[in-house]
Structure formats: C-alpha cells, structure tokens
C-alpha cells in the first residue's frame, strides 16, 4: 500500500511499501529500538526473512510477495522481454529463506501464477499490485478471524498465548492477538498471560509490546510457568497462531505449543488456533510431513549478548513443533471456524479441494 513511512513502526507496520521500496520493521530490535530496514532487492528480502528481521508466517508471505515484485523489476532491467527466465534465481532465494511457514510458499506460488499470465513487458506494476493485494487481504482476513475467534469465548476469562501471533507477525491486526483484540473489545478478556517464548523471546519482546501498545492487560511469564497458572483455574483459553496446518488439522507452531496443548487438555482448558487459510497446506497429509526449522544453537546458548551455557556445550534448537489435531478445540480462519478439526472438516472449509 503506497503510504508515507512513519518515523517508527507500530505493531501494524511489519511491512510497508512506499515508492518502490519495501520497509520492514526490524523485529530483532523491538521493543528497545523501533526502526525500519529499507530494502530494494529480492536478495535482501530473502536475507531479512532468514535473519528474522521480519517473522511470523503471514508477514513472511507478505514480505516475500514484495520481494517477488522487486525481483521482477530487476529481472526486466537485466533481461528485458526475457525477464521470466531471469527472475527464477530470486524466486529460489526467497523460497529457501525459511522452511516451515507455508505462507512463504503460498505467496510465491500466487505470484508465480500471476507471472505465468504476464507477457514480455515490464512486470513490475502488476507484481506490485498483487503484493499489495496479498497484504491488504491478510490484514482484512485477520479482522474476520478476530471476530470469529472472539465469538467462541463465552464469558470473560484469562488467556494464555505463546510466541507472537500479533499484528507485527502478519499484514496487520494479528491472528491470535487479533482474536484477543476483538475479545477484549467485547469485554471477554480479563488478562493475557504471554509466554516469553525462549529462545527468540517473541512473547517478551513483541507480544508484550503489542498488548501494552493497545492497553490490553498482559502479564509476561516464563514458558514453564504456564502449567501452574492453568492449575489455578483462571484461564479459559490458550490461543496461538500457526505456521502451517496439515490437511488433517495437525498444527505446526512455535516450539512449546505442543506442550501447552497437552497441558490445556489435562486442565480442561480450550485450545484455539487462529490462522488465515493461507496457512493451511492441503499438500501435507499430517504434521509428520511438515518441515521443522532448526536454527543456530547459539540462539539457545546465549541470551542477547550474554553467553549462558559453558563453552563447548552442545544444544538443539528446533523452533517449531506439531500439535496433533485431537488436541485442538478450534481452528479459526477467515473462511470460518473448524471445531474439533478432522481431515474432512478441513477439506470442507477449503471448498472440498481434493475430494
Ligand atoms: C501469525 S503467525 C506467527 C507464528 O510465527 C512464529 O514463528 P517465528 O517467530 O519463528 O516466525 C510463531 O510460530 C507464531 O505463532
């Protein structure tokens, strides 16, 4: 969306397009420093996704779509009418940036379908328009998700959320935090308990920042504190986002989500997954097929600038896990709500695809 660039990003400003330049809020620095990175080529966009300058499944897809537009401009400048062959290397770089969030591949595939319809003339204007549409559609979808999810919450309650599935993780408004925003506006949220979400601390740095920005009561907690809070009976829902939902309703999300779902089941607490349908991947039958990103162990061995573990300590750093569909009470999308998700219900939601 052509807009003037604010001096500092707000939660709705994960990505902004202005006069042929992509501005990304640098989420590595928030909340201490609120700054935009200025990007003018697809390679820089791919690097920014990999480095988590921009993160969050829908935001990654939005950024990649703008990256494809920048790739089209450069391919046409380099090859003229032969731009369709020239763009391929940048498309591959974008697709290789992170493996789990299917929104990245959904966005690239949608841009590819446009590319196939274009001729040898300069593709940049058409690609920009498609990226802007993807961005606007995601922002609008999250408003619908927010209202549908809020309607499931029957009475005022406390909520646990994990990681950051907020406005800054999407095209705006947020998915899990979109539900929380809509539910709070309806008087249904007492307090939100945000897991800090080691090792990248999306909860401490981004969810707390977003909810405090909106004046929504939030208490930060250690990831390990969720269990005893649930035992205290004040929490009615766990509400999270997702990076990829398999055809059977299994949900890939930030590491630690699976444990929360087991704890919620044990305590009789409802478990909601909020995500646009661009997060549903009917190409994977179950969560077993979802690629789980392993990031640099150093993200775990240190916290900020301080080394935590002894020199030579080894670590494993899977940054997603899979929650089986049977632990999910509701998947909330812009097309509707799937209660107790199954393969059949997911297919029905997606218009019967593959029947
Ligand atoms: C609205 S999707 C947000 C989703 O993405 C996060 O992962 P990451 O911060 O590594 O991109 C996390 O899984 C969130 O639920």
Coordinates of C-alpha atoms and ligand atoms in Angstrom, one line a residue:
X1 CA 0.0 0.0 0.0
X2 CA 1.6 3.3 -1.0
X3 CA 1.9 5.3 2.2
X4 CA 4.1 7.7 3.9
X5 CA 6.6 5.9 6.2
X6 CA 6.1 6.6 9.9
X7 CA 9.3 7.5 11.7
X8 CA 8.9 4.4 14.0
X9 CA 7.0 1.2 13.3
X10 CA 3.8 0.5 15.2
X11 CA 2.5 -3.1 15.6
X12 CA 0.7 -2.9 12.3
X13 CA 3.8 -2.0 10.4
X14 CA 5.7 -5.2 9.9
X15 CA 6.0 -4.4 6.2
X16 CA 5.3 -1.1 4.3
X17 CA 5.6 -0.4 0.6
X18 CA 6.5 3.1 -0.4
X19 CA 7.6 4.5 -3.8
X20 CA 9.1 1.2 -5.0
X21 CA 10.8 0.4 -1.7
X22 CA 10.0 -2.2 0.9
X23 CA 10.3 -1.1 4.5
X24 CA 10.5 -3.8 7.2
X25 CA 10.2 -3.2 10.9
X26 CA 13.4 -4.8 12.3
X27 CA 11.8 -7.3 14.7
X28 CA 15.3 -8.3 16.0
X29 CA 15.5 -4.9 17.8
X30 CA 12.0 -4.4 19.1
X31 CA 10.9 -3.2 21.6
X32 CA 14.0 -1.3 22.6
X33 CA 14.6 0.1 19.2
X34 CA 11.8 0.6 16.7
X35 CA 13.4 1.0 13.3
X36 CA 12.7 0.2 9.6
X37 CA 15.1 -1.6 7.3
X38 CA 14.9 -0.2 3.7
X39 CA 15.1 -3.0 1.1
X40 CA 15.3 -2.6 -2.7
X41 CA 16.1 -6.1 -3.9
X42 CA 14.8 -9.7 -3.5
X43 CA 18.1 -11.0 -2.1
X44 CA 17.9 -8.5 0.8
X45 CA 14.3 -9.6 1.4
X46 CA 15.3 -13.3 1.5
X47 CA 18.1 -12.5 3.9
X48 CA 15.7 -10.5 6.1
X49 CA 13.3 -13.4 6.3
X50 CA 16.1 -15.8 7.2
X51 CA 17.6 -13.4 9.8
X52 CA 14.0 -12.8 11.3
X53 CA 14.0 -9.1 10.6
X54 CA 10.5 -10.0 9.5
X55 CA 9.0 -13.1 11.1
X56 CA 5.5 -14.6 11.6
X57 CA 4.0 -16.8 8.9
X58 CA 1.7 -14.2 7.2
X59 CA 4.2 -11.4 7.5
X60 CA 6.8 -13.6 5.8
X61 CA 4.4 -14.3 3.0
X62 CA 3.7 -10.5 2.6
X63 CA 7.4 -9.7 2.6
X64 CA 8.1 -12.4 0.0
X65 CA 5.4 -11.1 -2.3
X66 CA 7.0 -7.7 -2.3
X67 CA 10.3 -9.4 -2.8
X68 CA 9.0 -11.1 -5.9
X69 CA 7.9 -7.6 -7.2
X70 CA 11.4 -6.3 -6.7
X71 CA 12.8 -9.4 -8.4
X72 CA 10.6 -8.7 -11.4
X73 CA 11.8 -5.2 -11.7
X74 CA 15.5 -6.3 -11.6
X75 CA 14.9 -9.2 -14.0
X76 CA 13.3 -6.9 -16.5
X77 CA 16.1 -4.4 -16.2
X78 CA 18.6 -7.2 -16.8
X79 CA 16.9 -9.2 -19.5
X80 CA 14.0 -7.2 -20.9
X81 CA 11.5 -9.5 -22.6
X82 CA 13.4 -12.5 -21.2
X83 CA 12.6 -11.5 -17.6
X84 CA 10.6 -14.7 -16.8
X85 CA 13.8 -16.8 -17.0
X86 CA 15.9 -14.1 -15.3
X87 CA 13.5 -13.9 -12.3
X88 CA 13.9 -17.6 -11.3
X89 CA 17.1 -17.3 -9.3
X90 CA 15.5 -14.7 -7.0
X91 CA 12.3 -16.7 -6.6
X92 CA 14.5 -19.6 -5.5
X93 CA 16.4 -17.4 -3.0
X94 CA 13.1 -16.3 -1.4
X95 CA 11.8 -19.9 -1.2
X96 CA 14.9 -21.0 0.5
X97 CA 14.8 -18.4 3.3
X98 CA 12.8 -20.4 5.9
X99 CA 11.2 -23.9 5.6
X100 CA 8.2 -24.1 7.9
X101 CA 5.8 -21.2 7.4
X102 CA 3.7 -22.3 4.3
X103 CA 2.6 -18.7 3.8
X104 CA 6.0 -18.1 2.2
X105 CA 5.4 -20.7 -0.5
X106 CA 1.7 -19.8 -0.8
X107 CA 2.7 -16.2 -1.6
X108 CA 5.4 -17.1 -4.0
X109 CA 3.1 -19.6 -5.8
X110 CA 0.4 -16.9 -6.1
X111 CA 3.0 -14.5 -7.6
X112 CA 4.1 -17.3 -9.9
X113 CA 0.5 -17.7 -11.1
X114 CA 0.5 -14.0 -12.0
X115 CA 3.9 -14.3 -13.7
X116 CA 2.5 -17.0 -15.9
X117 CA -0.3 -14.7 -17.1
X118 CA 2.1 -11.8 -17.9
X119 CA 3.8 -11.1 -21.3
X120 CA 7.3 -9.9 -22.1
X121 CA 6.6 -6.3 -21.0
X122 CA 7.8 -4.8 -17.6
X123 CA 6.1 -6.9 -14.9
X124 CA 6.8 -4.5 -12.0
X125 CA 3.5 -2.6 -11.8
X126 CA 1.4 -5.8 -12.0
X127 CA 3.6 -7.6 -9.4
X128 CA 3.4 -4.7 -7.0
X129 CA -0.4 -4.6 -7.3
X130 CA -0.5 -8.3 -6.5
X131 CA 1.7 -7.9 -3.5
X132 CA -0.4 -5.0 -2.3
X133 CA -3.5 -7.2 -2.7
X134 CA -1.9 -10.0 -0.7
X135 CA -1.0 -7.6 2.1
X136 CA -4.5 -6.0 2.2
X137 CA -6.2 -9.4 2.1
X138 CA -4.2 -10.7 5.0
X139 CA -5.0 -7.6 7.1
X140 CA -8.7 -7.9 6.3
X141 CA -8.7 -11.7 7.0
X142 CA -7.3 -11.1 10.5
X143 CA -10.2 -8.8 11.3
X144 CA -12.6 -11.6 10.4
X145 CA -10.5 -14.2 12.3
X146 CA -10.5 -11.9 15.3
X147 CA -14.3 -11.6 15.4
X148 CA -15.0 -15.3 14.8
X149 CA -12.5 -16.3 17.4
X150 CA -13.8 -13.8 20.0
X151 CA -17.4 -15.2 19.4
X152 CA -16.1 -18.6 20.7
X153 CA -15.2 -17.1 24.0
X154 CA -18.4 -17.4 26.1
X155 CA -17.5 -15.4 29.1
X156 CA -14.8 -13.1 30.4
X157 CA -11.7 -15.1 31.1
X158 CA -7.9 -15.1 31.3
X159 CA -6.0 -16.3 28.2
X160 CA -2.5 -17.8 27.7
X161 CA -0.8 -17.1 24.4
X162 CA 2.6 -18.3 23.2
X163 CA 5.2 -16.6 20.9
X164 CA 3.8 -13.7 18.9
X165 CA 1.0 -14.1 16.5
X166 CA 0.2 -10.4 16.5
X167 CA -0.1 -7.6 14.1
X168 CA 3.7 -7.5 13.7
X169 CA 3.6 -11.2 12.6
X170 CA 1.0 -10.6 9.9
X171 CA -0.3 -8.0 7.4
X172 CA -1.9 -6.2 10.4
X173 CA -4.2 -6.8 13.4
X174 CA -2.8 -10.3 14.1
X175 CA -4.2 -13.8 14.3
X176 CA -4.1 -15.0 17.9
X177 CA -3.7 -11.4 19.0
X178 CA -6.4 -10.4 16.6
X179 CA -8.8 -12.7 18.5
X180 CA -7.5 -11.3 21.8
X181 CA -8.0 -7.7 20.5
X182 CA -11.6 -8.4 19.4
X183 CA -12.4 -10.4 22.5
X184 CA -11.0 -7.6 24.7
X185 CA -13.1 -5.1 22.9
X186 CA -16.1 -7.3 23.7
X187 CA -15.3 -7.4 27.4
X188 CA -14.3 -11.1 27.3
X189 CA -10.6 -10.8 28.3
X190 CA -9.6 -10.5 32.0
X191 CA -5.8 -10.7 31.5
X192 CA -3.5 -12.1 28.9
X193 CA -0.6 -14.2 30.1
X194 CA 2.1 -14.1 27.5
X195 CA 4.8 -16.8 27.5
X196 CA 8.2 -15.2 27.0
X197 CA 9.0 -17.9 24.4
X198 CA 12.6 -18.9 24.6
X199 CA 15.0 -18.6 22.8
X200 CA 14.0 -15.8 20.5
X201 CA 11.7 -14.2 23.1
X202 CA 8.9 -13.2 20.7
X203 CA 6.5 -13.1 23.7
X204 CA 8.6 -11.0 25.9
X205 CA 9.7 -8.6 23.2
X206 CA 6.8 -8.5 20.7
X207 CA 3.5 -9.7 22.3
X208 CA 4.0 -7.7 25.5
X209 CA 4.9 -4.7 23.3
X210 CA 1.8 -5.1 21.2
X211 CA -0.7 -5.6 24.0
X212 CA 0.7 -2.8 26.1
X213 CA 0.5 -0.6 23.0
X214 CA -3.2 -1.4 22.9
X215 CA -3.8 -1.1 26.6
X216 CA -4.7 -4.8 27.0
X217 CA -3.7 -6.2 30.4
X218 CA -0.8 -8.5 29.9
X219 CA 1.4 -10.4 32.3
X220 CA 4.7 -11.9 31.0
X221 CA 5.6 -15.3 32.3
X222 CA 8.3 -17.9 31.9
X223 CA 7.3 -20.6 29.4
X224 CA 7.5 -23.1 32.3
X225 CA 5.0 -21.1 34.3
X226 CA 2.0 -21.9 32.1
X227 CA 1.3 -25.2 33.8
X228 CA 0.8 -23.9 37.3
X229 CA -1.2 -21.0 36.0
X230 CA -3.6 -23.4 34.3
X231 CA -3.9 -25.4 37.5
X232 CA -5.2 -22.2 39.1
X233 CA -8.4 -22.3 37.1
X234 CA -8.5 -18.7 35.9
X235 CA -7.5 -19.5 32.3
X236 CA -10.3 -20.4 29.9
X237 CA -8.4 -20.5 26.6
X238 CA -5.0 -21.0 25.2
X239 CA -4.9 -19.0 21.9
X240 CA -2.0 -19.3 19.4
X241 CA -1.2 -18.8 15.8
X242 CA 0.3 -21.2 13.3
X243 CA 2.9 -21.6 10.6
X244 CA 1.4 -24.5 8.8
X245 CA -1.8 -26.6 9.3
X246 CA -1.8 -30.0 7.6
X247 CA -4.7 -31.5 5.7
X248 CA -5.8 -33.4 8.8
X249 CA -5.7 -30.4 11.1
X250 CA -2.3 -31.0 12.8
X251 CA -0.8 -27.6 13.6
X252 CA 2.8 -26.5 13.4
X253 CA 3.6 -23.6 15.5
X254 CA 6.4 -22.2 17.7
X255 CA 8.3 -24.7 19.8
X256 CA 6.4 -25.2 23.1
X257 CA 3.0 -25.1 21.6
X258 CA 2.6 -28.9 21.7
X259 CA 3.3 -28.9 25.4
X260 CA 0.8 -26.1 26.0
X261 CA -1.8 -28.1 24.1
X262 CA -1.2 -31.2 26.3
X263 CA -1.4 -29.1 29.5
X264 CA -4.6 -27.5 28.3
X265 CA -6.2 -30.8 27.6
X266 CA -5.1 -32.0 31.1
X267 CA -6.7 -29.0 32.7
X268 CA -9.9 -28.9 30.7
X269 CA -8.8 -25.6 29.0
X270 CA -9.9 -24.8 25.4
X271 CA -7.2 -24.6 22.8
X272 CA -7.7 -22.2 19.8
X273 CA -5.5 -21.9 16.7
X274 CA -6.0 -18.7 14.8
X275 CA -4.7 -18.5 11.2
X276 CA -5.7 -17.4 7.7
X277 CA -6.3 -20.2 5.1
X278 CA -3.0 -19.3 3.5
X279 CA -1.5 -21.2 6.5
X280 CA -3.4 -24.4 5.6
X281 CA -1.4 -26.8 3.4
X282 CA -3.5 -29.5 1.8
X283 CA -0.4 -30.9 0.2
X284 CA 0.8 -32.4 3.5
X285 CA -1.4 -35.1 4.9
X286 CA -0.3 -34.8 8.5
X287 CA 2.0 -32.9 10.8
X288 CA 4.7 -35.6 10.3
X289 CA 5.3 -34.2 6.8
X290 CA 5.8 -30.5 8.0
X291 CA 9.5 -29.5 7.8
X292 CA 10.6 -28.2 11.2
X293 CA 13.2 -25.5 11.1
X294 CA 16.3 -26.0 13.2
X295 CA 18.1 -22.7 13.8
X296 CA 21.6 -21.9 15.0
X297 CA 22.2 -23.4 18.5
X298 CA 23.8 -20.2 19.5
X299 CA 20.3 -18.7 19.7
X300 CA 19.9 -21.0 22.7
X301 CA 23.4 -21.0 24.2
X302 CA 23.2 -17.2 24.7
X303 CA 20.6 -14.7 25.7
X304 CA 21.2 -11.4 23.9
X305 CA 24.8 -10.6 24.2
X306 CA 25.4 -12.8 27.2
X307 CA 26.7 -16.4 26.8
X308 CA 24.6 -18.7 29.1
X309 CA 26.0 -22.2 28.6
X310 CA 29.5 -23.3 29.2
X311 CA 31.9 -23.2 26.3
X312 CA 31.7 -26.4 24.3
X313 CA 28.1 -27.1 25.4
X314 CA 26.0 -28.5 22.5
X315 CA 22.4 -27.6 22.0
X316 CA 19.4 -28.4 19.8
X317 CA 17.2 -25.6 18.6
X318 CA 14.1 -26.8 16.8
X319 CA 12.0 -23.6 16.6
X320 CA 8.6 -25.3 15.8
X321 CA 6.7 -28.3 16.9
X322 CA 3.5 -30.1 15.8
X323 CA 0.3 -30.2 17.8
X324 CA -1.9 -33.1 16.8
X325 CA -5.4 -32.2 15.7
X326 CA -7.1 -34.1 18.5
X327 CA -5.6 -31.6 21.0
X328 CA -7.1 -28.6 19.1
X329 CA -10.6 -27.4 20.0
X330 CA -11.0 -24.8 17.2
X331 CA -9.1 -23.6 14.2
X332 CA -10.3 -20.1 13.3
X333 CA -9.9 -18.8 9.8
X334 CA -11.3 -16.0 7.7
X335 CA -13.5 -18.6 5.9
X336 CA -14.9 -19.9 9.2
X337 CA -14.3 -22.0 12.3
X338 CA -13.5 -25.7 12.4
X339 CA -14.4 -27.2 15.7
X340 CA -12.5 -30.5 16.6
X341 CA -10.6 -30.4 13.3
X342 CA -10.5 -33.5 11.1
X343 CA -9.4 -34.1 7.5
X344 CA -13.0 -34.0 6.3
X345 CA -13.8 -30.7 8.1
X346 CA -10.6 -29.1 6.8
X347 CA -11.5 -30.1 3.3
X348 CA -15.0 -28.7 3.7
X349 CA -13.5 -25.4 4.9
X350 CA -11.2 -25.3 1.9
X351 CA -14.1 -25.8 -0.6
X352 CA -13.9 -29.5 -0.9
X353 CA -10.4 -29.4 -2.5
X354 CA -9.1 -32.9 -3.3
X355 CA -12.5 -34.7 -2.7
Ligands
LIG1 C1 0.8 -15.2 12.9 S1 1.9 -16.5 12.6 C2 3.1 -16.3 13.9 C3 3.8 -17.5 14.1 O1 5.1 -17.4 13.6 C4 6.0 -17.5 14.7 O2 7.2 -18.1 14.4 P1 8.5 -17.2 14.1 O3 8.5 -16.1 15.1 O4 9.7 -18.1 14.2 O5 8.3 -16.7 12.6 C5 5.3 -18.4 15.7 O6 5.2 -19.7 15.3 C6 3.9 -17.7 15.6 O7 2.8 -18.5 16.1

